[in-house]
Amino acid sequence: MNKTQHTSMASNSPWLSRGRGAVSNVSGRFEALKREPAQDGWLGEEPTTPLRTSVTEENAKHILTKNKSPDIPFDRSINAYRGCEHGCVYCFARPTHAFLGLSPGLDFESKLFAKPNAAELLRQEISKKGYVAKPIAMGTNTDPYQPIEKERRITRELLKVLMEHDHPVTIVTKSRLVVRDMDLLVPMAEKGLVKVALSVTTLDRKLARTMEPRASTPQRRLDAIRLLSDAGVPTGVMFAPVIPALNDHEMEAVLSAAAHAGAKEAAYILLRLPLELTELFEEWLDEHYPDRKSRVLNRLKELRGGKLNDPRFKHRMMGKGFEADLMRQRFSNLCRRLRLNTEKLELATDQFRKPVLEGGQYNLLDALR
């Protein structure tokens, strides 16, 4: 098989649902009972009932999450939603649904939770005494522009709060919907308060549809890079995850296309398979690419010291060993040739103005400083 061609095999799973990423609804690690798909003759080739998306409103108590990992370039993040309808089969956030008593499989992409009070909470948290402004990362766990954002507009309301108080923010997304908010992003960019990265995993539309079924097509993501860049919003590209023997050969093509569209920064992340994600990803390979399953997994082990997953800091994002070193060098040389990452844009933090909340005297004093 030519390495640029991908074939998807006929379905053998009784739980396979059209337009979804996961093959099954594998039980979470905290559930008392384990569920497994089984073809017992009662189901035909298609599920009897289409899998529909449900959204539960969650009144969160906090919205800012503090991060201490030395592997990531931010110390705080916001997630407006739990679960993600994009359905990316490789998503490292899938195991978080187990904390809700739900499956990291199909539940993760069909049983979603929205935080309607997110903007109100953000305003309260950045008004606290002693709060120091640093860039807030959006899109670190679930996509801030997944399909339900079109109606819910929670991400947009968060951006309004940040723009109002000149607070810096970074955004990572797989959705062209981000250009909807250019009326907010452009003025923030003029003050050095925002940069946006589009995650482009492949240029192969068929592979993208199989891996990330409800995300924007690769071309629409490149279009978003171009539109944002042309409007003066600093843009980058995330080639993530890198999946050996599946999309790793596309690094040059993806970064070249993104640079041509106007991206100025680039990064990549090696496929991570924490907890339940290992079983889910293996099921997906069995379903769609059984002919290359062993090759994908064996090469991933070579990149991760003989394991499918290595959660250690400084290893989990890039891997280790000879092949991992070659990948780092390949990426570095490519960025040099494409003039990516020539300058690291540092967002402004000195313009931040604390919100003035009713009844909060210290907020008023801080605002006057």
Short mmCIF file of C-alpha atoms in Angstrom, two decimals:
data_model
loop_
_atom_site.label_atom_id
_atom_site.label_comp_id
_atom_site.label_asym_id
_atom_site.label_seq_id
_atom_site.Cartn_x
_atom_site.Cartn_y
_atom_site.Cartn_z
CA MET A 1 0.00 0.00 0.00
CA ASN A 2 1.31 3.46 -0.88
CA LYS A 3 2.05 5.37 2.31
CA THR A 4 -0.17 8.28 1.24
CA GLN A 5 -3.20 6.07 0.75
CA HIS A 6 -5.47 4.88 3.51
CA THR A 7 -8.15 2.22 3.27
CA SER A 8 -10.86 1.66 5.84
CA MET A 9 -12.09 -1.86 6.32
CA ALA A 10 -15.72 -2.95 6.59
CA SER A 11 -17.25 -2.67 10.02
CA ASN A 12 -17.17 -5.63 12.39
CA SER A 13 -18.35 -3.70 15.45
CA PRO A 14 -21.98 -3.85 16.58
CA TRP A 15 -21.53 -0.48 18.29
CA LEU A 16 -19.99 1.41 15.37
CA SER A 17 -21.92 4.63 14.79
CA ARG A 18 -21.60 6.71 11.65
CA GLY A 19 -19.89 10.03 12.23
CA ARG A 20 -18.31 9.00 15.53
CA GLY A 21 -14.67 8.38 16.36
CA ALA A 22 -14.67 5.69 19.05
CA VAL A 23 -15.68 2.18 18.06
CA SER A 24 -17.20 1.23 21.43
CA ASN A 25 -18.39 2.53 24.77
CA VAL A 26 -15.65 0.85 26.80
CA SER A 27 -16.24 1.03 30.55
CA GLY A 28 -14.41 3.65 32.57
CA ARG A 29 -11.91 2.58 35.19
CA PHE A 30 -14.22 3.54 38.10
CA GLU A 31 -17.29 1.63 36.96
CA ALA A 32 -18.33 -1.51 38.84
CA LEU A 33 -19.42 -3.33 35.69
CA LYS A 34 -17.41 -3.76 32.51
CA ARG A 35 -19.18 -3.40 29.16
CA GLU A 36 -17.90 -5.03 26.01
CA PRO A 37 -19.35 -4.98 22.49
CA ALA A 38 -20.59 -8.35 21.27
CA GLN A 39 -22.19 -9.36 18.00
CA ASP A 40 -24.97 -11.68 19.18
CA GLY A 41 -27.15 -11.55 16.08
CA TRP A 42 -29.71 -9.12 17.47
CA LEU A 43 -28.07 -6.09 15.86
CA GLY A 44 -27.73 -5.70 12.13
CA GLU A 45 -24.87 -3.98 10.37
CA GLU A 46 -26.01 -0.56 11.62
CA PRO A 47 -27.01 0.48 15.17
CA THR A 48 -30.77 0.30 15.65
CA THR A 49 -30.90 3.86 17.01
CA PRO A 50 -28.63 6.70 15.82
CA LEU A 51 -26.33 7.99 18.53
CA ARG A 52 -27.42 11.52 19.33
CA THR A 53 -25.53 14.21 21.21
CA SER A 54 -26.89 15.33 24.58
CA VAL A 55 -25.71 18.42 26.46
CA THR A 56 -26.04 18.82 30.23
CA GLU A 57 -25.59 22.23 31.80
CA GLU A 58 -23.11 22.24 34.66
CA ASN A 59 -22.88 25.12 37.08
CA ALA A 60 -19.17 24.99 37.74
CA LYS A 61 -17.63 26.29 40.97
CA HIS A 62 -14.30 27.24 39.40
CA ILE A 63 -13.24 27.90 35.81
CA LEU A 64 -9.48 28.45 35.94
CA THR A 65 -7.38 25.30 36.18
CA LYS A 66 -3.80 25.61 37.38
CA ASN A 67 -1.17 23.48 35.64
CA LYS A 68 2.25 22.54 37.00
CA SER A 69 3.56 20.35 34.20
CA PRO A 70 7.01 21.35 32.92
CA ASP A 71 6.01 19.99 29.48
CA ILE A 72 3.53 22.75 28.64
CA PRO A 73 4.12 26.49 28.16
CA PHE A 74 1.25 27.76 30.37
CA ASP A 75 0.26 27.59 34.01
CA ARG A 76 -3.50 28.14 33.73
CA SER A 77 -6.26 27.04 31.41
CA ILE A 78 -10.01 27.17 30.80
CA ASN A 79 -12.29 24.44 29.50
CA ALA A 80 -15.80 25.63 28.74
CA TYR A 81 -17.00 22.09 28.01
CA ARG A 82 -16.51 18.52 29.21
CA GLY A 83 -16.40 15.98 26.44
CA CYS A 84 -15.91 16.91 22.80
CA GLU A 85 -18.16 16.24 19.85
CA HIS A 86 -15.27 16.33 17.40
CA GLY A 87 -14.81 12.67 18.35
CA CYS A 88 -11.06 12.51 17.77
CA VAL A 89 -10.24 8.88 18.50
CA TYR A 90 -6.76 9.72 19.82
CA CYS A 91 -7.86 12.45 22.26
CA PHE A 92 -5.87 12.19 25.49
CA ALA A 93 -8.77 13.87 27.36
CA ARG A 94 -11.10 10.91 26.85
CA PRO A 95 -10.20 9.23 30.19
CA THR A 96 -11.49 12.31 32.07
CA HIS A 97 -15.06 11.20 31.33
CA ALA A 98 -14.49 8.25 33.66
CA PHE A 99 -14.58 10.69 36.60
CA LEU A 100 -18.22 11.37 35.64
CA GLY A 101 -19.11 7.67 35.65
CA LEU A 102 -19.25 7.70 31.86
CA SER A 103 -17.33 5.94 29.13
CA PRO A 104 -14.24 7.53 27.60
CA GLY A 105 -15.50 5.99 24.35
CA LEU A 106 -18.73 7.04 22.67
CA ASP A 107 -20.00 8.80 25.82
CA PHE A 108 -17.08 11.24 25.64
CA GLU A 109 -18.17 12.51 22.23
CA SER A 110 -21.95 12.27 22.67
CA LYS A 111 -22.66 13.10 26.35
CA LEU A 112 -21.35 16.61 26.73
CA PHE A 113 -21.37 19.10 29.58
CA ALA A 114 -21.49 22.88 29.11
CA LYS A 115 -20.60 25.51 31.70
CA PRO A 116 -23.01 28.44 31.12
CA ASN A 117 -21.62 30.38 34.10
CA ALA A 118 -18.04 30.22 32.79
CA ALA A 119 -17.74 33.92 31.87
CA GLU A 120 -19.17 35.02 35.23
CA LEU A 121 -16.74 32.76 37.08
CA LEU A 122 -13.81 34.04 35.02
CA ARG A 123 -14.65 37.62 35.87
CA GLN A 124 -14.76 36.73 39.57
CA GLU A 125 -11.52 34.76 39.54
CA ILE A 126 -9.42 37.36 37.74
CA SER A 127 -10.73 40.04 40.11
CA LYS A 128 -9.35 38.33 43.21
CA LYS A 129 -6.80 40.12 45.31
CA GLY A 130 -3.31 39.04 44.40
CA TYR A 131 -4.28 37.70 40.97
CA VAL A 132 -1.41 38.14 38.50
CA ALA A 133 -2.21 38.06 34.80
CA LYS A 134 -0.50 35.43 32.65
CA PRO A 135 -1.75 33.94 29.39
CA ILE A 136 -4.77 31.68 29.83
CA ALA A 137 -4.78 28.65 27.53
CA MET A 138 -8.05 27.61 25.87
CA GLY A 139 -8.34 24.27 24.07
CA THR A 140 -6.03 22.28 26.30
CA ASN A 141 -8.47 19.50 27.18
CA THR A 142 -11.54 19.83 24.97
CA ASP A 143 -11.97 22.04 21.92
CA PRO A 144 -13.38 25.51 22.74
CA TYR A 145 -14.90 25.66 19.23
CA GLN A 146 -16.48 22.21 19.05
CA PRO A 147 -19.89 22.15 17.27
CA ILE A 148 -22.03 23.06 20.31
CA GLU A 149 -20.11 26.35 20.66
CA LYS A 150 -21.97 27.62 17.59
CA GLU A 151 -25.16 27.68 19.66
CA ARG A 152 -23.87 27.94 23.23
CA ARG A 153 -21.30 30.71 22.58
CA ILE A 154 -19.58 30.14 25.93
CA THR A 155 -16.10 30.53 24.44
CA ARG A 156 -17.16 33.81 22.87
CA GLU A 157 -18.43 35.12 26.21
CA LEU A 158 -15.12 34.17 27.84
CA LEU A 159 -13.23 36.06 25.15
CA LYS A 160 -15.41 39.12 25.75
CA VAL A 161 -14.38 39.14 29.41
CA LEU A 162 -10.71 38.77 28.51
CA MET A 163 -10.88 41.51 25.89
CA GLU A 164 -12.70 43.86 28.25
CA HIS A 165 -9.90 43.57 30.79
CA ASP A 166 -6.94 43.26 28.40
CA HIS A 167 -6.06 39.76 29.58
CA PRO A 168 -3.80 37.59 27.35
CA VAL A 169 -5.07 34.27 25.99
CA THR A 170 -3.91 31.47 23.70
CA ILE A 171 -6.28 29.27 21.70
CA VAL A 172 -5.82 25.81 20.16
CA THR A 173 -8.64 24.42 18.02
CA LYS A 174 -9.49 22.10 15.14
CA SER A 175 -12.44 24.22 14.06
CA ARG A 176 -12.86 26.94 11.47
CA LEU A 177 -15.55 28.37 13.78
CA VAL A 178 -12.76 30.34 15.46
CA VAL A 179 -12.95 32.91 12.64
CA ARG A 180 -16.46 33.80 13.82
CA ASP A 181 -14.80 35.66 16.70
CA MET A 182 -12.41 37.74 14.61
CA ASP A 183 -14.23 40.86 15.79
CA LEU A 184 -12.78 40.08 19.22
CA LEU A 185 -9.50 38.47 18.22
CA VAL A 186 -8.29 41.23 15.89
CA PRO A 187 -8.51 44.07 18.48
CA MET A 188 -6.87 41.79 21.05
CA ALA A 189 -4.10 40.93 18.59
CA GLU A 190 -3.43 44.63 18.02
CA LYS A 191 -2.62 44.87 21.73
CA GLY A 192 -0.51 41.71 21.73
CA LEU A 193 -3.04 39.79 23.79
CA VAL A 194 -3.83 36.70 21.71
CA LYS A 195 -2.46 34.03 19.44
CA VAL A 196 -4.28 31.11 17.84
CA ALA A 197 -3.03 27.68 16.75
CA LEU A 198 -4.93 25.34 14.46
CA SER A 199 -4.36 21.65 15.02
CA VAL A 200 -3.83 19.97 11.63
CA THR A 201 -3.24 16.24 11.96
CA THR A 202 -3.36 15.23 8.31
CA LEU A 203 -4.08 16.61 4.84
CA ASP A 204 -5.75 13.34 3.88
CA ARG A 205 -9.45 14.13 4.06
CA LYS A 206 -10.47 10.47 4.33
CA LEU A 207 -8.07 9.79 7.20
CA ALA A 208 -9.24 12.98 8.93
CA ARG A 209 -12.88 11.95 8.61
CA THR A 210 -12.07 8.59 10.21
CA MET A 211 -9.85 9.91 13.03
CA GLU A 212 -11.65 13.18 13.84
CA PRO A 213 -15.11 12.80 12.28
CA ARG A 214 -16.79 16.03 13.41
CA ALA A 215 -13.86 18.42 13.27
CA SER A 216 -13.41 20.85 10.38
CA THR A 217 -11.77 19.36 7.31
CA PRO A 218 -8.02 19.94 6.97
CA GLN A 219 -8.54 22.50 4.21
CA ARG A 220 -10.98 24.52 6.32
CA ARG A 221 -8.44 24.61 9.14
CA LEU A 222 -5.81 25.92 6.73
CA ASP A 223 -8.36 28.48 5.54
CA ALA A 224 -8.79 29.59 9.15
CA ILE A 225 -5.02 30.06 9.49
CA ARG A 226 -5.00 32.20 6.37
CA LEU A 227 -7.99 34.32 7.42
CA LEU A 228 -6.63 34.94 10.90
CA SER A 229 -3.11 35.64 9.70
CA ASP A 230 -4.30 38.03 7.00
CA ALA A 231 -6.30 39.89 9.65
CA GLY A 232 -3.21 40.32 11.83
CA VAL A 233 -3.90 37.60 14.40
CA PRO A 234 -0.69 35.65 15.18
CA THR A 235 -1.29 32.06 14.13
CA GLY A 236 0.46 28.74 14.49
CA VAL A 237 0.00 25.09 13.63
CA MET A 238 -0.04 22.02 15.85
CA PHE A 239 0.89 18.79 14.08
CA ALA A 240 -0.63 16.65 16.77
CA PRO A 241 -0.69 13.88 17.46
CA VAL A 242 2.05 12.31 15.41
CA ILE A 243 0.99 8.70 14.87
CA PRO A 244 3.81 6.49 13.56
CA ALA A 245 3.00 4.53 10.40
CA LEU A 246 -0.24 6.48 9.97
CA ASN A 247 0.37 10.22 9.63
CA ASP A 248 4.01 10.78 10.62
CA HIS A 249 5.08 10.93 6.96
CA GLU A 250 2.90 14.06 6.54
CA MET A 251 4.92 16.33 8.81
CA GLU A 252 6.58 18.11 5.88
CA ALA A 253 3.33 18.52 3.95
CA VAL A 254 1.29 19.77 6.91
CA LEU A 255 3.86 22.29 8.13
CA SER A 256 4.53 23.52 4.59
CA ALA A 257 0.81 24.06 3.95
CA ALA A 258 0.38 25.86 7.27
CA ALA A 259 3.41 28.10 6.68
CA HIS A 260 2.09 28.95 3.21
CA ALA A 261 -1.24 29.89 4.83
CA GLY A 262 0.50 32.28 7.21
CA ALA A 263 1.40 30.29 10.31
CA LYS A 264 4.44 31.64 12.16
CA GLU A 265 4.81 29.07 14.93
CA ALA A 266 4.66 25.27 14.94
CA ALA A 267 4.76 22.39 17.39
CA TYR A 268 4.14 18.66 17.40
CA ILE A 269 3.14 16.07 20.00
CA LEU A 270 3.68 12.34 19.80
CA LEU A 271 0.57 10.18 20.25
CA ARG A 272 -0.26 9.61 23.91
CA LEU A 273 -2.38 6.65 25.06
CA PRO A 274 -3.18 7.12 28.76
CA LEU A 275 -5.50 4.77 30.66
CA GLU A 276 -8.61 3.68 28.69
CA LEU A 277 -7.34 5.36 25.54
CA THR A 278 -5.00 2.44 24.82
CA GLU A 279 -7.92 0.01 24.44
CA LEU A 280 -10.00 2.53 22.50
CA PHE A 281 -7.20 3.24 20.03
CA GLU A 282 -6.45 -0.45 19.52
CA GLU A 283 -10.16 -1.09 18.84
CA TRP A 284 -10.13 1.73 16.31
CA LEU A 285 -7.11 0.27 14.53
CA ASP A 286 -8.78 -3.17 14.47
CA GLU A 287 -11.86 -1.61 12.90
CA HIS A 288 -10.32 0.75 10.35
CA TYR A 289 -6.67 -0.21 9.79
CA PRO A 290 -6.14 -3.85 10.88
CA ASP A 291 -3.45 -4.30 8.23
CA ARG A 292 -1.20 -1.74 9.87
CA LYS A 293 -2.17 -2.10 13.55
CA SER A 294 0.93 -4.04 14.59
CA ARG A 295 3.22 -1.65 12.74
CA VAL A 296 1.64 1.43 14.36
CA LEU A 297 1.87 -0.03 17.86
CA ASN A 298 5.37 -1.46 17.46
CA ARG A 299 6.77 1.82 16.19
CA LEU A 300 5.03 3.69 18.98
CA LYS A 301 6.73 1.39 21.48
CA GLU A 302 10.08 2.13 19.85
CA LEU A 303 9.42 5.83 20.40
CA ARG A 304 8.37 5.31 24.00
CA GLY A 305 11.04 3.00 25.41
CA GLY A 306 9.15 -0.21 24.78
CA LYS A 307 5.80 1.01 26.14
CA LEU A 308 2.65 2.28 24.44
CA ASN A 309 2.48 5.16 26.89
CA ASP A 310 5.06 6.95 29.00
CA PRO A 311 3.43 9.50 31.35
CA ARG A 312 6.70 10.90 32.69
CA PHE A 313 7.38 14.59 32.33
CA LYS A 314 9.88 15.45 29.58
CA HIS A 315 9.09 12.17 27.80
CA ARG A 316 5.32 12.06 27.28
CA MET A 317 5.12 14.71 24.53
CA MET A 318 8.11 13.81 22.34
CA GLY A 319 9.18 10.28 23.24
CA LYS A 320 12.75 9.12 23.68
CA GLY A 321 15.35 7.05 21.90
CA PHE A 322 17.00 7.12 18.49
CA GLU A 323 13.84 7.47 16.41
CA ALA A 324 12.43 10.16 18.71
CA ASP A 325 15.68 12.10 18.37
CA LEU A 326 15.46 11.84 14.59
CA MET A 327 11.90 13.17 14.68
CA ARG A 328 12.97 16.16 16.77
CA GLN A 329 15.81 16.90 14.37
CA ARG A 330 13.53 16.49 11.37
CA PHE A 331 11.01 18.91 12.88
CA SER A 332 13.70 21.43 13.79
CA ASN A 333 15.21 21.38 10.28
CA LEU A 334 11.79 21.73 8.71
CA CYS A 335 10.91 24.74 10.87
CA ARG A 336 14.23 26.34 9.98
CA ARG A 337 13.58 25.87 6.27
CA LEU A 338 10.01 27.19 6.50
CA ARG A 339 11.01 30.05 8.83
CA LEU A 340 8.68 28.83 11.54
CA ASN A 341 9.44 29.61 15.21
CA THR A 342 11.98 32.25 14.21
CA GLU A 343 10.57 34.46 16.95
CA LYS A 344 8.62 33.41 20.03
CA LEU A 345 5.72 35.79 20.50
CA GLU A 346 5.31 36.69 24.16
CA LEU A 347 1.85 38.01 24.93
CA ALA A 348 1.44 41.26 26.85
CA THR A 349 0.56 41.00 30.54
CA ASP A 350 1.13 44.60 31.63
CA GLN A 351 -2.15 45.94 30.21
CA PHE A 352 -4.41 43.84 32.42
CA ARG A 353 -7.11 45.73 34.34
CA LYS A 354 -8.93 43.90 37.11
CA PRO A 355 -12.72 43.76 36.94
CA VAL A 356 -14.60 46.01 39.35
CA LEU A 357 -17.19 43.78 41.02
CA GLU A 358 -20.12 45.20 42.92
CA GLY A 359 -19.46 45.00 46.65
CA GLY A 360 -15.77 44.25 46.18
CA GLN A 361 -13.84 47.20 47.62
CA TYR A 362 -10.43 45.71 46.97
CA ASN A 363 -11.33 45.30 43.31
CA LEU A 364 -12.07 48.98 43.04
CA LEU A 365 -8.75 49.88 44.66
CA ASP A 366 -6.89 47.48 42.37
CA ALA A 367 -8.65 48.90 39.32
CA LEU A 368 -7.52 52.43 40.25
CA ARG A 369 -3.87 51.45 40.49
#
